[in-house]
Structures are given as C-alpha cells and as structure tokens.
Tab-separated table of C-alpha atoms in Angstrom:
chain	number	residue	atom	x	y	z
H	4	TYR	CA	-188.211	10.117	-7.816
H	5	ILE	CA	-191.248	8.643	-9.653
H	6	PRO	CA	-190.975	4.717	-9.951
H	7	VAL	CA	-190.976	3.428	-13.501
H	8	ILE	CA	-191.999	-0.015	-14.888
H	9	PRO	CA	-188.804	-1.867	-15.601
H	10	LYS	CA	-187.777	-2.653	-19.257
H	11	HIS	CA	-187.982	-6.225	-18.705
H	12	PHE	CA	-191.811	-5.958	-18.089
H	13	GLN	CA	-193.480	-9.371	-19.221
H	14	PRO	CA	-197.288	-10.029	-19.541
H	15	ASN	CA	-196.879	-13.329	-17.267
H	16	MET	CA	-195.323	-11.605	-14.443
H	17	ALA	CA	-197.246	-9.397	-11.778
H	18	GLN	CA	-195.551	-6.021	-11.332
H	19	PHE	CA	-195.902	-4.665	-7.703
H	20	ILE	CA	-195.606	-1.105	-6.661
H	21	LYS	CA	-194.845	-0.155	-3.042
H	22	GLY	CA	-197.201	1.554	-0.969
H	23	SER	CA	-194.526	4.653	-0.403
H	24	SER	CA	-194.415	4.778	-4.439
H	25	LEU	CA	-198.096	5.069	-5.067
H	26	ILE	CA	-198.180	8.068	-2.134
H	27	GLU	CA	-195.647	9.944	-3.892
H	28	LEU	CA	-197.332	9.590	-7.076
H	29	LEU	CA	-200.925	10.351	-5.631
H	30	GLU	CA	-199.558	13.300	-3.877
H	31	ALA	CA	-197.451	14.902	-6.780
H	32	PRO	CA	-198.725	17.977	-8.019
H	33	GLU	CA	-200.604	17.325	-11.230
H	34	SER	CA	-198.401	19.259	-13.402
H	35	SER	CA	-195.206	17.275	-12.365
H	36	SER	CA	-196.365	13.732	-12.158
H	37	PRO	CA	-195.564	11.668	-15.120
H	38	TYR	CA	-198.722	9.558	-14.711
H	39	LYS	CA	-202.649	9.728	-14.992
H	40	ILE	CA	-203.498	6.972	-12.229
H	41	THR	CA	-206.370	4.959	-12.036
H	42	VAL	CA	-206.587	2.967	-8.775
H	43	VAL	CA	-208.905	-0.186	-9.248
H	44	ASP	CA	-210.109	-1.971	-5.990
H	45	VAL	CA	-211.145	-5.456	-6.867
H	46	ARG	CA	-212.666	-6.090	-3.535
H	47	ASP	CA	-216.229	-7.442	-3.856
H	48	TYR	CA	-217.992	-8.800	-0.697
H	49	ASP	CA	-215.182	-7.619	1.499
H	50	TYR	CA	-215.290	-4.156	0.019
H	51	GLU	CA	-215.985	-2.365	3.527
H	52	GLY	CA	-214.393	-0.248	6.035
H	53	GLY	CA	-212.843	2.346	3.431
H	54	HIS	CA	-211.270	2.664	0.429
H	55	ILE	CA	-208.296	4.729	-1.336
H	56	ARG	CA	-209.736	8.214	-2.319
H	57	GLY	CA	-210.844	8.220	-5.867
H	58	SER	CA	-210.362	4.540	-6.565
H	59	VAL	CA	-212.713	2.659	-8.660
H	60	ASN	CA	-214.394	-0.643	-7.384
H	61	ILE	CA	-214.716	-3.113	-9.885
H	62	PRO	CA	-215.268	-6.506	-8.167
H	63	ALA	CA	-212.718	-9.177	-9.387
H	64	SER	CA	-215.653	-11.499	-10.734
H	65	LYS	CA	-216.300	-8.709	-13.273
H	66	ILE	CA	-212.806	-8.353	-14.509
H	67	GLN	CA	-212.309	-12.095	-14.575
H	68	ALA	CA	-215.556	-12.255	-16.636
H	69	GLU	CA	-214.997	-9.595	-19.138
H	70	PRO	CA	-211.251	-8.137	-18.849
H	71	GLU	CA	-211.279	-6.649	-22.335
H	72	ARG	CA	-214.390	-4.727	-21.741
H	73	VAL	CA	-213.271	-3.626	-18.395
H	74	LEU	CA	-209.741	-2.558	-19.812
H	75	HIS	CA	-211.429	-0.783	-22.809
H	76	GLU	CA	-213.407	1.223	-20.227
H	77	LEU	CA	-210.575	2.043	-17.978
H	78	VAL	CA	-208.820	3.399	-20.857
H	79	SER	CA	-211.689	5.090	-22.471
H	80	ASN	CA	-212.683	6.690	-19.393
H	81	ALA	CA	-208.954	7.826	-18.376
H	82	SER	CA	-209.428	11.593	-19.152
H	83	ASN	CA	-213.090	11.862	-17.808
H	84	ASN	CA	-213.329	9.629	-15.157
H	85	GLU	CA	-214.086	11.545	-11.979
H	86	LYS	CA	-212.807	8.718	-9.805
H	87	LEU	CA	-209.190	9.172	-11.331
H	88	LEU	CA	-206.349	10.583	-9.534
H	89	ASN	CA	-204.538	12.564	-12.149
H	90	GLY	CA	-200.961	12.683	-12.261
H	91	SER	CA	-197.852	13.353	-17.073
H	92	ASN	CA	-195.637	11.368	-19.387
H	93	GLU	CA	-194.892	10.601	-23.058
H	94	GLY	CA	-197.442	7.949	-23.826
H	95	ASP	CA	-200.720	9.699	-24.233
H	96	VAL	CA	-202.894	6.743	-23.845
H	97	ASN	CA	-206.093	8.421	-24.086
H	98	GLY	CA	-205.501	10.697	-26.996
H	99	ASP	CA	-206.617	13.760	-24.958
H	100	GLY	CA	-203.485	15.627	-25.456
H	101	ASP	CA	-202.167	15.725	-22.035
H	102	GLY	CA	-199.136	13.647	-22.793
H	103	LYS	CA	-199.384	11.608	-19.543
H	104	GLU	CA	-198.989	7.844	-19.548
H	105	HIS	CA	-201.858	5.856	-17.964
H	106	LEU	CA	-200.798	3.735	-14.790
H	107	ILE	CA	-203.521	1.194	-13.559
H	108	VAL	CA	-202.996	0.154	-9.949
H	109	VAL	CA	-205.082	-3.121	-9.103
H	110	HIS	CA	-205.392	-3.992	-5.524
H	111	CYS	CA	-207.775	-6.356	-3.404
H	112	ALA	CA	-207.552	-6.705	0.401
H	113	LEU	CA	-204.032	-8.404	0.430
H	114	SER	CA	-203.265	-8.105	-3.140
H	115	GLN	CA	-201.979	-12.064	-2.982
H	116	VAL	CA	-204.620	-13.540	-5.077
H	117	ARG	CA	-207.386	-11.628	-6.611
H	118	GLY	CA	-205.418	-8.328	-7.350
H	119	PRO	CA	-202.476	-10.308	-9.080
H	120	LYS	CA	-204.986	-12.380	-10.964
H	121	CYS	CA	-206.946	-9.233	-12.005
H	122	ALA	CA	-203.966	-7.389	-13.503
H	123	SER	CA	-202.595	-10.504	-15.081
H	124	ALA	CA	-206.209	-10.734	-16.768
H	125	LEU	CA	-206.009	-7.069	-17.740
H	126	GLN	CA	-202.596	-7.403	-19.125
H	127	SER	CA	-203.557	-10.383	-21.147
H	128	SER	CA	-206.249	-8.359	-22.726
H	129	GLN	CA	-204.128	-5.238	-23.807
H	130	HIS	CA	-203.198	-6.886	-27.187
H	131	LYS	CA	-206.905	-6.474	-28.006
H	132	LEU	CA	-207.258	-2.832	-27.501
H	133	SER	CA	-206.348	-0.947	-30.899
H	134	LEU	CA	-203.549	1.212	-29.321
H	135	SER	CA	-199.937	1.359	-30.151
H	136	SER	CA	-197.565	-0.408	-27.682
H	137	ASN	CA	-196.159	2.558	-26.229
H	138	SER	CA	-199.813	3.785	-25.326
H	139	LEU	CA	-200.782	0.800	-23.636
H	140	PRO	CA	-201.584	1.515	-19.833
H	141	LYS	CA	-199.248	0.009	-17.499
H	142	ILE	CA	-200.812	-2.221	-14.895
H	143	VAL	CA	-199.361	-2.755	-11.504
H	144	VAL	CA	-200.572	-4.467	-8.285
H	145	LEU	CA	-200.350	-2.519	-4.881
H	146	GLU	CA	-198.052	-4.494	-2.602
H	147	ASN	CA	-199.594	-5.592	0.354
H	148	GLY	CA	-203.102	-4.689	-0.774
H	149	PHE	CA	-205.611	-2.302	0.751
H	150	GLU	CA	-205.086	-3.782	4.111
H	151	GLY	CA	-201.332	-2.993	4.238
H	152	PHE	CA	-201.677	0.194	2.786
H	153	VAL	CA	-204.467	1.514	4.999
H	154	THR	CA	-202.599	-0.207	8.061
H	155	GLN	CA	-199.267	1.490	7.183
H	156	TYR	CA	-200.316	5.051	5.743
H	157	GLY	CA	-203.779	5.544	7.201
H	158	SER	CA	-202.643	7.682	10.111
H	159	SER	CA	-199.930	9.520	8.417
H	160	HIS	CA	-201.840	10.344	5.105
H	161	PRO	CA	-205.520	10.267	6.145
H	162	ASP	CA	-206.452	12.453	3.135
H	163	LEU	CA	-205.623	9.652	0.747
H	164	PHE	CA	-208.490	7.541	2.364
H	165	GLU	CA	-212.300	7.695	2.174
H	166	ASP	CA	-214.734	6.049	4.728
H	167	VAL	CA	-212.156	4.269	6.652
H	168	ASP	CA	-213.321	2.400	9.593
H	169	SER	CA	-210.801	3.052	12.433
H	170	GLU	CA	-212.058	0.129	14.436
H	171	GLN	CA	-211.787	-2.167	11.443
H	172	TRP	CA	-208.217	-1.400	10.695
H	173	ARG	CA	-205.106	-1.656	12.944
H	174	ILE	CA	-203.521	1.965	11.488
H	175	ASN	CA	-200.143	2.426	12.676
H	176	GLN	CA	-199.458	5.594	14.507
H	177	PRO	CA	-196.405	7.420	13.720
H	178	ASN	CA	-193.665	6.792	15.968
H	179	PRO	CA	-192.158	10.208	16.905
H	180	ASN	CA	-188.819	8.233	18.137
H	181	SER	CA	-188.324	6.661	14.883
H	182	ASN	CA	-185.537	7.839	12.684
H	183	SER	CA	-186.584	5.855	9.831
H	184	ASN	CA	-188.815	7.435	6.878
H	185	PRO	CA	-190.697	4.707	4.990
H	186	GLU	CA	-191.649	7.481	2.550
H	187	LYS	CA	-187.935	7.058	1.023
H	188	ASP	CA	-188.446	3.525	-0.049
H	189	HIS	CA	-189.585	3.486	-4.084
H	190	GLY	CA	-190.168	1.282	-6.849
H	191	ILE	CA	-191.690	-1.578	-8.387
H	192	LYS	CA	-190.757	-5.217	-8.042
H	193	ASP	CA	-191.437	-8.106	-10.303
H	194	THR	CA	-192.647	-11.361	-8.927
H	195	LYS	CA	-194.355	-14.160	-10.397
H	196	SER	CA	-197.866	-14.157	-10.373
C-alpha cells in the first residue's frame, strides 16, 4: 500500500506523490512505514494560513541559491530533526541504524512552479553528497501543493495540519452520501518539470 518511486526515476523529471499516498505515509505507524519523511514547504511570502504538521519551511529562494547546502542539512538532520514525520526501508540514508529510506516531499502553494523547481534543484545536488546511490533520499513533489492538500483533506484529517486559517482555505466537507474513497487512490506519477 506504500507508494514506491518508479525504477525509471530520472533526475530531469519531477516525481509527484498523490495527497492520498502522503496521508497513508504520514498516518502509518512508525514501525510499519518504510520511510522517514521530511515534508519541505518552499512557500515564502505566501507561507501563511497553515501548514502540514511537522513540515520544514525552507523558502524556494534559499533552496535555489544553495541546493547542496539545504540537501546536506536535510539529510544530516533527518534522524534528529524534530520537524520530521517519521515513518522504515532498506536505504539507511542517515547512518542512524534505523534502516529507513528517506523520502523528501517538496511542495509550494500549488506545486506547479516552485515545488518542482526546488525538487529538481535538490535532485541535481544529490551527486555532490558522499552517499551511495541506494542511500540517496528520494525527492518527490506533492501533487496540487498545499492548497490542494488542505482543501481536499483539511476537514477529514485535521490532525495533519497546524495553524490552518479556515477562512482562507475552502476545505471540502466530507460528503456522507458519497461512496467514493479518495484514500484508495495511491501512487507517485512522473511528469516533466
């Protein structure tokens, strides 16, 4: 049930994770999750109205100016960073012995420009880290960004958000007459960035 990065993962392509998959990962018990997850919110002037609980706010301008330094800090701090949402797999990225693969989920407001650009900048910087290729973090972009995520899941999963301004976001109310379950739609998809 946990989404995996496709084997055809290429540095020049942004990988997107669906909101429903991120929810599954964030809500999975730490012992059963294959990932240690870092959610990176790259909004800057528009970083208001709430955020994903435990996310790290690193403005896009900082990532674009210093992608190697930011990536190094994200990887180095993965096991100690209080802002992480922990989740477990073979690629012990941090050398902390937990065996969990590090998944970095990047997003901006809509994940149309800043999020994919920052993810690409971080991916391009990976070769500068002295890690084996199976220890490199996987970097993905949250499909539809924070706006899509909070609008779709804010009312059904309020515990995944902090400081949400209910007047700012048009949060979908669950439809009791609906038979569909958006939680069943999983995966990461490839799109050119």
